[in-house]
Amino acid sequence: MSREDNDAKTFYVTTPIYYVNDAPHIGHTYTTVAADAIARYQRLRGGTVLFATGTDEHAEKVRRAAEAAGLDPQGFTDRVVASYYDAWQRMKISYDRFIRTTEDIHKETVARVFGELMEKGDIYKDQYQGWYCVPCETYLREDELVDGRNCPDCGRPVEEMAQDAYFFKTSAYGEAVMRAIENRPELVQPDTRRNEVLSFIRHGLRDNCVSRLNTGWGVPVPGDEEHVVYVWFDALVNYLTVAGYGYDDERFARLWPPDVQLVGKDILPRFHATIWPAILMALGLELPRIIFGHGWWISASGDKISKSRGKVVDPQAEVELLIEESGCTTDVATDSVRYYLLREVPFGHDGTFSSEALLGRFNADLANDLGNLLNRTLPLVKRYLDGEIHEPGPGAGALAEVAQSAVTRAEQGYAELDFRAMLQATWELLAAANKFVDQRAPWDLYKTGKKVELAAVLYDILDSIRIAALLISPVMPTVSEEIWRQLGLDSMGVDMSWDDCEAGGMPPGAKVRRGRPIFPRIDMDLVRKRVAQEARQEEEEEQQDMITYDDFQRLDLRVARVLDADRIEGADKLLKLTVDVGEEQPRTLVAGIAQQFGPRELIGQHVVIVANLEPATIRGVQSQGMILAAGEKEPLALIVADRECEPGEKVR
Ligand code: ME8
């Protein structure tokens, strides 16, 4: 499988494949937009690119979500995957391959890889005794748990597991993986994460459990239908499936190894920087060139402007916000959110998403610096040069040096995945061009009849705008196209190409076309005033929702001691509790907390219940009251008495 010459290499960039228990969120969008910018940049440079993303469907949590929705897993994932197609279309994600792990070709590849490693003795059968975090789909050792029962990554309770299982000999590759990461600083990035990874490996790698008991969802272990391949093993193999491993040698030779693999920081140390390279080493395959772990977005507390109104930022809601506040088009709003994501924080760092900052950047960077430069220059070309770009003539090229420096730094930014630096470099060019307009005052040149100078100055400005449009086009594809159109380049048949980044490339004869301003300014004072008014209104409405003390008194809240707890057959979320409320007979309650709390941890707890709730029959069990728990969507913590008190004690 030798590669004949290096030019034949297709640039292969990947995102993780995402779980489909839910619709896409800001994290998915962030990685995918960044990968999209990389792919578009490579294409702009004339390279052949394969940009792959997709969905990870064989997770236990996906099976459970399907069950909760009353659908079979395949029907459920078929439905949710549509929300990914839709989101990526809206975000202008130019993927070349969307892989679903439920595709036959992928299932065959997983079975092939698993089989190969079994044959080599790198996968063996043993007993698994330990813990499993369903939300993270991670096997955990006792000593990794927090407080003896919670997942170290997400903090949620884990489930105990004891079963026959297959193991991958990660431990045998620990040393080699560590050496590879140490010797090739490019392999795992950024540096801070690389250090985290190295210390994770130094702590010692144990063999990983790579199977689960077959519950009818997943890829069966070759030759042993009682087990299915562990979802993370299944998922990592997607990068091989996409590349044609084992079924299309020619494709594989063109694609392997991946050039850039983007992942979030949480799935770097345990998976992409250890098990993944270990699997590749076991298969005798080259490691990826770059695996980059980016940071996380959190939403700014007290961000009143946000349309998402929650802890989780919804990129689509932010797009709508921009449209509403500025009146820009959907395409421009989408490009602006893409810009904000890659401009606001250095790639690799965590960031705080704030709608106010998004609107602020829209005004300052996009409307003022970029939009205004275009809007003030095009009318001058119309007025003084009949709308046509002239030969640069003597004196042109005043901005060439600044432009050259911006291009060099942008190239470096793209190569190092430092999107922020790349955009900053471009904005320095825009700032220089804006300053140049002020200094050279084309209107004065016109008035004083300095025609040659006037043509040269306008040429330089438009040329800078053209270069800036090229530099940002991987991030803001539609905006760049619109600028291209307004500069008259599309009607000249000039395609965008990185080769044309050099100053002086603006073709004379292009006829500029004024359009609507791309970035209409947002009146931030008005936005703030309206938001404050909405907040006041909300507060008033909340006050109207107040209950009186008498209303509250009607609730009979009591302490109850849990005597027994049991799962209810066929109902994943429900537990049947027997509680002592200080009455002659214990009561029975049905509580929807089975996914967060195990029966054993409940017995003996002093919980709080609503004792005068009308009884209801749930799944054939009469429930006489309701247990109180914190958590809006799902129960996160039970309300318990923090010191000794008698069952039946009133809570007031
Ligand atoms: O992990 N900010 O899938 P997933 C930035 N199926 N990134 C975030 C984020 C945030 N607030 N929240 C989550 C999986 N992420 C596996 C991958 S690949 C072989 C298998 C990132 O749907 C997170 O770091 O949970 C991860 O990269 C992705 O979004 C979530 O993926």
XYZ file of C-alpha atoms and ligand atoms in Angstrom:
683
model
C 0.000 0.000 0.000
C 2.766 2.407 -0.811
C 2.018 5.952 -1.703
C 3.582 6.805 -5.021
C 4.166 10.444 -4.470
C 3.219 12.775 -1.717
C 1.213 15.072 -3.959
C -1.379 12.363 -4.262
C -2.171 12.736 -0.565
C -5.680 13.946 0.073
C -5.879 16.322 2.998
C -7.955 14.392 5.518
C -9.618 16.348 8.313
C -12.085 14.939 10.820
C -14.394 15.990 13.627
C -15.583 13.538 16.247
C -18.736 11.725 15.293
C -21.492 12.894 17.577
C -23.953 11.014 19.746
C -27.480 11.153 18.474
C -29.387 10.963 21.735
C -30.007 14.666 21.278
C -29.877 17.417 18.641
C -26.550 19.213 17.943
C -25.331 21.833 20.420
C -22.683 24.556 20.618
C -19.866 22.039 21.191
C -20.731 20.093 18.056
C -21.058 23.325 16.111
C -17.739 24.682 17.334
C -15.627 21.694 16.297
C -17.456 21.339 13.015
C -17.142 25.020 12.054
C -13.415 24.919 12.855
C -12.939 21.775 10.758
C -14.948 23.388 7.984
C -12.648 26.429 7.986
C -9.629 24.124 7.712
C -11.191 22.163 4.859
C -12.191 25.289 2.959
C -8.727 26.777 3.432
C -7.075 23.665 2.004
C -9.449 23.669 -0.967
C -8.759 27.357 -1.543
C -5.083 26.436 -1.763
C -5.962 23.973 -4.479
C -5.608 20.835 -2.377
C -7.818 17.771 -2.552
C -9.662 17.497 0.717
C -11.722 14.945 2.522
C -13.592 16.503 5.408
C -15.495 13.935 7.419
C -18.005 14.250 10.218
C -20.905 12.074 11.282
C -22.876 10.421 14.021
C -22.063 7.878 16.699
C -25.185 5.813 17.028
C -24.484 2.602 18.939
C -24.282 4.164 22.402
C -26.224 2.758 25.333
C -27.561 6.241 26.022
C -28.845 6.401 22.457
C -30.632 3.075 22.970
C -32.155 4.404 26.189
C -33.192 7.688 24.573
C -34.871 5.688 21.814
C -36.685 3.607 24.392
C -37.835 6.721 26.238
C -39.163 8.086 22.955
C -40.977 4.814 22.324
C -39.017 4.110 19.121
C -36.703 1.347 17.982
C -33.075 2.581 18.058
C -32.637 2.644 14.288
C -35.882 4.559 13.759
C -34.858 6.942 16.508
C -31.358 7.620 15.126
C -32.781 8.050 11.621
C -34.923 10.799 13.057
C -32.272 12.579 15.111
C -29.652 12.392 12.379
C -31.894 14.645 10.295
C -31.348 17.420 12.827
C -27.601 17.114 12.170
C -28.015 17.314 8.413
C -30.192 20.346 8.919
C -27.868 22.083 11.392
C -24.802 21.551 9.197
C -26.590 22.833 6.155
C -27.568 25.976 8.037
C -24.059 26.463 9.396
C -22.651 26.005 5.848
C -20.603 22.977 6.749
C -18.970 21.700 3.564
C -18.317 18.116 4.657
C -17.403 15.590 1.980
C -18.461 12.560 3.961
C -21.070 12.198 6.686
C -20.586 8.820 8.276
C -23.216 7.075 10.381
C -21.957 4.181 12.475
C -25.073 2.251 11.540
C -23.925 2.027 7.894
C -23.117 -1.526 6.781
C -19.668 -0.564 5.538
C -18.804 0.782 8.969
C -20.179 -2.216 10.838
C -18.095 -4.454 8.570
C -14.978 -2.370 9.236
C -15.505 -2.489 12.999
C -15.874 -6.273 12.873
C -12.774 -6.518 10.657
C -10.609 -4.375 12.938
C -11.862 -6.134 16.071
C -11.246 -9.525 14.441
C -7.732 -8.573 13.356
C -6.825 -7.511 16.861
C -8.335 -10.683 18.341
C -6.257 -12.726 15.977
C -3.107 -10.843 16.981
C -3.903 -11.433 20.628
C -4.336 -7.707 21.286
C -7.962 -8.305 22.190
C -8.688 -11.059 24.729
C -11.620 -12.214 26.847
C -11.792 -11.790 30.620
C -14.100 -10.709 33.435
C -15.017 -7.035 33.782
C -15.675 -5.858 37.293
C -16.101 -2.127 37.575
C -18.244 0.879 36.793
C -19.813 2.486 33.757
C -20.900 6.070 33.158
C -23.770 5.997 30.671
C -23.800 9.744 29.810
C -20.060 9.588 28.977
C -20.168 5.960 27.779
C -16.998 5.332 29.772
C -15.732 2.342 31.740
C -14.228 3.484 35.036
C -12.174 1.931 37.788
C -13.170 2.261 41.423
C -10.182 4.519 42.142
C -11.232 6.904 39.369
C -14.662 7.597 40.864
C -15.459 10.779 42.732
C -17.017 10.183 46.166
C -17.029 6.497 45.349
C -20.007 6.735 43.007
C -19.678 9.593 40.542
C -18.032 9.929 37.146
C -14.827 12.029 37.246
C -15.734 13.699 33.921
C -19.412 14.588 34.209
C -19.971 14.141 37.958
C -23.030 11.958 37.471
C -23.625 8.631 39.258
C -22.091 5.578 37.596
C -23.527 2.083 37.233
C -21.870 -1.023 38.580
C -20.985 -3.716 36.083
C -19.744 -7.256 36.277
C -19.690 -9.296 33.104
C -17.623 -11.377 30.744
C -16.013 -8.954 28.387
C -13.316 -8.395 25.782
C -10.278 -6.274 26.554
C -7.869 -4.377 24.349
C -4.214 -4.483 25.424
C -3.802 -0.722 25.767
C -1.178 -1.291 28.457
C 1.113 -2.962 25.933
C 1.197 0.239 23.875
C 1.358 2.839 26.676
C 5.117 3.341 26.420
C 5.101 3.582 22.643
C 2.191 6.024 22.607
C 3.947 8.184 25.173
C 7.168 8.166 23.159
C 5.321 9.116 19.999
C 3.654 12.050 21.730
C 6.926 13.189 23.279
C 8.894 12.886 20.064
C 6.338 14.548 17.830
C 5.173 17.754 19.491
C 2.763 18.296 16.612
C 0.859 15.080 17.286
C -1.163 16.133 20.324
C -1.989 19.828 20.622
C -2.185 22.354 22.165
C 0.837 22.032 24.485
C -1.157 22.326 27.706
C -3.346 19.421 26.692
C -0.360 17.452 25.518
C 1.065 17.698 29.017
C -2.258 16.579 30.480
C -2.231 13.604 28.159
C 1.335 12.654 29.047
C 0.572 12.786 32.731
C -2.581 10.701 32.143
C -0.450 8.045 30.427
C 2.288 8.223 33.061
C -0.312 7.331 35.669
C -0.360 3.982 33.929
C -2.629 2.666 31.229
C -4.666 -0.408 31.903
C -6.250 -2.577 29.288
C -9.583 -1.222 28.126
C -12.818 -3.105 28.177
C -14.005 -3.013 24.560
C -17.306 -4.889 24.624
C -20.732 -4.840 26.250
C -23.359 -7.482 26.646
C -25.524 -7.547 23.550
C -28.830 -5.805 24.175
C -29.655 -5.827 20.490
C -27.905 -2.553 19.603
C -24.332 -2.403 18.363
C -21.864 -4.367 16.247
C -21.623 -7.981 17.433
C -18.175 -9.212 18.446
C -16.969 -11.488 15.625
C -17.828 -15.065 16.538
C -19.565 -14.156 19.790
C -23.072 -12.777 19.386
C -23.541 -12.378 23.122
C -21.338 -9.306 23.063
C -21.294 -6.117 21.068
C -18.276 -3.896 20.447
C -17.942 -1.069 22.996
C -19.270 2.147 21.510
C -15.990 4.065 21.784
C -14.057 1.373 19.935
C -16.819 1.336 17.325
C -16.720 5.144 17.075
C -12.944 5.528 16.736
C -12.925 3.041 13.881
C -15.075 5.509 11.887
C -11.906 7.362 10.909
C -10.664 4.136 9.308
C -13.982 3.362 7.645
C -14.049 6.780 6.013
C -10.513 6.205 4.738
C -11.455 2.876 3.145
C -9.479 0.665 5.530
C -9.672 -2.968 4.516
C -12.037 -2.475 1.595
C -10.489 0.161 -0.659
C -6.686 0.115 -0.572
C -6.268 2.791 -3.165
C -8.486 5.190 -1.219
C -6.729 4.332 2.007
C -3.314 5.049 0.497
C -4.529 8.463 -0.606
C -6.070 9.376 2.732
C -4.022 7.838 5.489
C -2.922 9.216 7.921
C -5.412 11.934 8.867
C -3.870 15.397 8.668
C -5.967 17.045 11.356
C -8.304 15.449 13.870
C -10.244 17.968 15.918
C -11.831 16.938 19.197
C -13.064 18.607 22.371
C -10.694 18.601 25.334
C -12.752 16.082 27.301
C -12.381 13.308 24.757
C -8.678 13.827 24.189
C -6.729 12.154 27.013
C -8.784 9.034 27.579
C -9.743 8.325 23.980
C -8.138 10.184 21.088
C -4.657 10.470 22.565
C -4.373 7.001 24.092
C -6.749 4.250 22.956
C -6.864 5.638 19.413
C -3.086 5.716 18.811
C -2.764 2.382 20.617
C -5.291 0.799 18.231
C -3.437 2.248 15.252
C -0.119 0.934 16.542
C -1.649 -2.481 17.080
C -2.851 -2.425 13.475
C 0.581 -1.289 12.307
C -0.775 1.985 10.925
C 0.713 5.457 10.904
C -0.544 7.868 13.571
C -2.427 11.038 12.590
C -0.370 14.152 11.925
C -2.268 16.403 14.356
C -4.831 15.641 17.040
C -6.068 18.919 18.476
C -8.166 19.225 21.658
C -10.080 22.507 21.674
C -11.574 24.219 24.710
C -15.145 24.508 25.887
C -17.701 27.272 25.646
C -19.719 28.209 28.664
C -22.510 30.744 28.610
C -21.924 34.051 30.368
C -23.840 34.195 33.591
C -26.394 36.955 33.541
C -26.241 37.212 29.745
C -29.649 38.775 29.374
C -29.431 39.350 25.645
C -28.983 35.676 24.811
C -31.891 34.087 23.008
C -30.860 30.672 24.268
C -31.810 31.632 27.818
C -30.213 28.699 29.463
C -26.938 27.200 30.447
C -26.436 25.858 26.955
C -25.794 28.221 24.079
C -27.833 27.504 20.974
C -25.969 28.749 17.874
C -29.173 28.897 15.825
C -30.773 31.139 18.428
C -27.738 33.403 18.171
C -28.113 33.532 14.390
C -31.735 34.590 14.845
C -30.717 37.206 17.375
C -28.321 38.792 14.889
C -30.961 38.837 12.170
C -33.482 40.408 14.499
C -31.173 43.045 15.912
C -29.342 44.078 12.744
C -31.661 43.148 9.902
C -28.832 41.306 8.141
C -29.507 38.227 6.026
C -29.493 34.695 7.437
C -26.296 33.953 5.504
C -24.514 36.954 6.950
C -25.736 36.163 10.477
C -24.490 32.592 10.120
C -21.092 33.754 8.892
C -20.954 36.221 11.773
C -21.555 33.508 14.361
C -18.846 31.419 12.682
C -16.559 34.453 12.852
C -17.323 35.062 16.519
C -16.631 31.424 17.465
C -13.204 31.445 15.845
C -12.266 35.047 16.700
C -13.289 35.404 20.324
C -10.920 32.971 22.057
C -7.678 31.278 21.027
C -8.483 27.824 19.708
C -7.597 25.452 22.530
C -8.743 27.773 25.330
C -12.120 27.766 27.057
C -14.397 30.663 26.260
C -17.388 32.470 27.653
C -20.123 32.882 25.084
C -21.931 36.149 25.451
C -24.572 37.440 23.077
C -23.617 40.964 24.015
C -20.040 40.280 22.926
C -21.345 38.708 19.720
C -23.397 41.815 18.881
C -20.436 43.978 19.918
C -18.084 42.202 17.522
C -20.693 42.400 14.785
C -20.720 46.172 15.188
C -17.033 46.789 15.758
C -15.244 44.231 13.575
C -17.795 43.479 10.906
C -19.974 46.578 10.455
C -17.276 49.160 11.267
C -13.973 47.757 10.106
C -14.954 45.524 7.214
C -18.410 46.708 6.144
C -17.642 50.372 6.434
C -14.442 50.106 4.406
C -16.422 48.559 1.587
C -19.379 50.928 1.911
C -17.268 54.058 1.894
C -15.004 52.954 -0.959
C -17.413 51.629 -3.561
C -19.306 54.937 -3.967
C -15.970 56.693 -4.524
C -15.162 54.315 -7.354
C -18.629 54.944 -8.792
C -18.308 58.688 -8.493
C -14.725 59.261 -9.532
C -13.926 56.341 -11.818
C -17.297 55.531 -13.345
C -17.480 52.418 -11.232
C -14.587 50.746 -13.005
C -11.284 49.713 -11.552
C -8.380 51.271 -13.452
C -4.868 50.069 -14.096
C -2.977 50.553 -10.820
C -0.514 52.885 -12.469
C 2.453 54.576 -10.802
C 2.269 55.050 -7.043
C 0.111 52.009 -6.417
C 1.180 49.294 -3.989
C 1.253 51.441 -0.857
C -0.489 48.723 1.134
C 1.430 45.817 -0.410
C 3.735 45.307 2.522
C 0.952 45.274 5.120
C -1.012 42.906 2.908
C 1.948 40.583 2.490
C 2.476 40.448 6.231
C -1.228 39.735 6.812
C -1.145 36.893 4.277
C 1.963 35.330 5.797
C 0.516 35.505 9.292
C -2.840 34.211 8.119
C -1.141 31.242 6.484
C 0.683 30.558 9.694
C -2.558 30.905 11.650
C -4.321 28.366 9.429
C -1.362 25.980 9.603
C -1.198 26.199 13.386
C -4.980 26.187 13.827
C -4.676 29.586 15.430
C -7.815 31.026 13.885
C -7.796 34.023 16.139
C -4.308 35.077 15.064
C -5.310 34.550 11.450
C -8.331 36.829 11.829
C -6.371 39.392 13.815
C -3.809 39.577 11.006
C -6.604 40.172 8.501
C -8.122 42.881 10.651
C -4.794 44.655 10.823
C -4.878 44.873 7.049
C -8.421 46.271 7.196
C -7.386 48.802 9.833
C -4.450 49.876 7.685
C -6.738 50.247 4.664
C -9.251 52.307 6.643
C -6.485 54.558 7.879
C -5.174 54.860 4.340
C -8.558 56.151 3.146
C -8.519 58.834 5.839
C -4.929 59.826 5.165
C -5.033 59.864 1.388
C -8.512 61.441 1.284
C -9.553 60.414 -2.259
C -12.135 63.240 -2.322
C -9.315 65.798 -2.014
C -7.303 64.074 -4.726
C -10.364 64.339 -6.942
C -10.928 67.971 -6.123
C -7.323 68.845 -6.862
C -7.389 66.881 -10.098
C -4.751 64.326 -9.091
C -6.260 61.638 -11.247
C -3.346 59.222 -11.395
C -2.905 59.270 -7.636
C -6.630 58.907 -7.108
C -6.770 55.776 -9.273
C -3.758 54.307 -7.458
C -5.221 54.970 -4.013
C -8.596 53.461 -4.862
C -6.881 50.513 -6.485
C -4.881 49.820 -3.330
C -7.940 49.977 -1.106
C -10.027 47.662 -3.256
C -7.102 45.310 -3.624
C -6.789 45.121 0.169
C -10.483 44.394 0.502
C -10.091 41.664 -2.105
C -7.202 40.088 -0.193
C -9.081 40.320 3.103
C -12.078 38.591 1.486
C -9.812 35.748 0.410
C -8.220 35.394 3.829
C -11.544 35.174 5.641
C -13.436 33.142 3.092
C -12.851 29.805 4.879
C -14.518 31.316 7.951
C -17.109 33.534 6.282
C -17.821 31.934 2.922
C -20.983 33.850 2.005
C -19.710 37.231 3.103
C -16.589 36.758 0.991
C -18.695 35.815 -2.000
C -20.800 38.919 -1.555
C -17.684 41.088 -1.319
C -16.382 39.369 -4.450
C -19.631 40.233 -6.165
C -19.569 43.858 -5.039
C -15.988 44.190 -6.254
C -17.193 42.956 -9.630
C -14.852 39.990 -9.569
C -17.450 37.294 -10.141
C -18.608 38.886 -13.367
C -14.963 38.998 -14.495
C -14.949 35.214 -14.008
C -12.306 35.429 -11.276
C -12.565 32.458 -8.920
C -11.280 32.638 -5.406
C -7.870 31.085 -5.041
C -5.202 31.465 -2.412
C -2.641 31.952 -5.163
C -4.196 35.354 -5.792
C -3.457 36.622 -2.294
C -0.602 38.779 -3.525
C -1.062 42.516 -3.635
C -1.729 43.885 -7.099
C -3.984 41.041 -8.149
C -7.110 43.136 -8.602
C -7.910 42.925 -12.316
C -8.394 46.334 -13.954
C -11.699 46.618 -15.736
C -13.757 45.073 -12.959
C -17.005 46.970 -12.503
C -17.925 47.467 -8.869
C -21.497 46.888 -7.806
C -22.932 48.456 -4.724
C -25.254 46.215 -2.797
C -27.142 46.578 0.429
C -24.706 47.097 3.324
C -23.706 43.569 4.321
C -23.561 44.361 8.036
C -26.248 46.861 9.094
C -25.213 48.447 12.385
C -26.936 47.437 15.578
C -28.062 50.140 17.966
C -26.751 48.649 21.198
C -28.435 51.277 23.396
C -31.751 50.314 21.950
C -31.045 46.613 22.442
C -30.082 47.160 26.070
C -33.156 49.279 26.736
C -35.454 46.691 25.219
C -33.805 43.840 27.115
C -34.158 45.733 30.392
C -37.810 46.345 29.644
C -38.382 42.675 28.850
C -36.675 41.718 32.105
C -38.957 44.059 34.050
C -41.970 42.592 32.327
C -40.845 39.072 33.134
C -40.341 40.021 36.755
C -43.856 41.437 36.938
C -45.261 38.282 35.416
C -43.341 36.192 37.913
C -44.790 38.224 40.726
C -48.245 37.520 39.432
C -47.391 33.837 39.714
C -46.740 34.156 43.472
C -48.687 31.978 45.837
C -49.921 33.060 49.261
C -48.742 31.612 52.551
C -52.124 29.905 52.849
C -51.575 28.235 49.486
C -48.254 26.925 50.717
C -49.814 25.689 53.957
C -52.027 23.388 51.936
C -48.984 21.322 50.967
C -48.288 18.543 53.429
C -44.515 18.065 53.160
C -43.024 15.378 55.392
C -39.791 13.574 56.088
C -39.932 9.944 54.975
C -37.411 7.182 55.605
C -36.793 4.908 52.632
C -37.261 1.318 53.772
C -36.987 -0.400 50.441
C -36.407 0.442 46.791
C -36.817 -1.638 43.676
C -36.716 -1.162 39.942
C -40.033 -1.532 38.117
C -39.843 -4.145 35.410
C -40.045 -2.652 31.917
C -39.751 0.955 33.103
C -36.200 2.253 32.879
C -36.832 5.475 34.736
C -39.045 4.317 37.585
C -38.313 3.091 41.069
C -40.840 1.706 43.535
C -40.075 2.985 47.028
C -41.464 1.841 50.348
C -41.238 4.692 52.847
C -41.974 5.210 56.527
C -43.882 8.477 57.096
C -44.502 7.826 60.775
C -47.873 6.242 60.013
C -49.071 2.803 61.026
C -48.329 1.346 57.625
C -45.466 2.273 55.307
C -46.458 3.945 52.040
C -45.558 3.020 48.490
C -44.304 5.698 46.092
C -43.316 5.575 42.453
C -40.473 7.937 41.574
C -38.902 8.708 38.163
C -35.360 8.669 39.468
C -34.093 5.220 38.477
C -31.558 6.530 35.958
C -29.862 8.781 38.458
C -30.158 6.839 41.713
C -29.644 3.150 42.383
C -31.955 1.328 44.853
C -29.062 0.631 47.210
C -28.098 4.247 47.706
C -31.664 5.213 48.597
C -32.410 2.735 51.347
C -32.069 4.406 54.750
C -32.179 7.974 53.381
C -34.498 10.547 55.007
C -36.126 12.150 51.975
C -38.878 14.758 51.718
C -42.227 13.872 50.175
C -45.492 15.606 49.334
C -47.743 13.505 51.554
C -51.153 14.875 50.537
C -50.807 14.378 46.796
C -53.730 12.564 45.252
C -52.750 8.866 44.841
C -52.121 7.682 41.289
C -51.537 4.267 39.750
C -48.352 4.147 37.699
C -47.383 0.927 35.894
C -49.813 -0.959 38.090
C -48.303 0.372 41.326
C -50.255 2.766 43.532
C -48.158 5.806 44.356
C -49.115 7.573 47.585
C -47.138 10.766 47.436
C -44.219 12.299 45.630
C -40.542 12.479 46.459
C -38.807 15.875 46.066
C -35.659 16.257 43.997
C -33.745 19.180 42.516
C -33.248 19.446 38.759
C -35.421 20.936 36.050
C -35.259 18.274 33.363
C -34.025 15.281 35.278
C -33.554 14.669 38.997
C -30.017 15.664 39.931
C -30.121 15.616 43.743
C -32.631 14.395 46.293
C -33.883 16.699 49.036
C -32.874 14.955 52.259
C -32.887 15.953 55.935
C -29.367 17.040 56.838
C -29.590 15.753 60.402
C -31.361 13.115 62.414
C -35.146 13.484 62.448
C -38.166 11.247 62.856
C -40.078 9.891 59.888
C -43.320 11.845 59.532
C -41.756 15.122 60.720
C -43.479 18.069 59.031
C -41.439 20.172 56.596
C -42.434 23.853 56.632
O -18.009 12.527 22.548
N -17.950 23.691 24.201
O -19.825 12.661 21.161
P -20.550 13.937 21.740
C -17.125 23.131 23.289
N -19.469 10.283 20.258
N -17.156 21.834 22.962
C -18.041 21.065 23.591
C -18.952 21.578 24.537
C -18.873 22.967 24.839
N -19.666 23.546 25.718
N -19.722 20.572 24.967
C -19.332 19.467 24.290
C -18.718 12.075 21.665
N -18.317 19.764 23.473
C -18.358 10.797 20.956
C -17.196 11.061 20.040
S -15.428 10.305 18.207
C -14.735 8.903 17.735
C -16.697 9.862 19.307
C -17.608 18.878 22.540
O -21.782 14.102 20.953
C -16.968 17.701 23.221
O -15.716 18.035 23.699
O -20.644 13.871 23.194
C -16.952 16.694 22.074
O -15.854 16.924 21.239
C -18.255 17.000 21.383
O -18.571 18.341 21.651
C -19.409 16.167 21.948
O -19.515 15.044 21.286
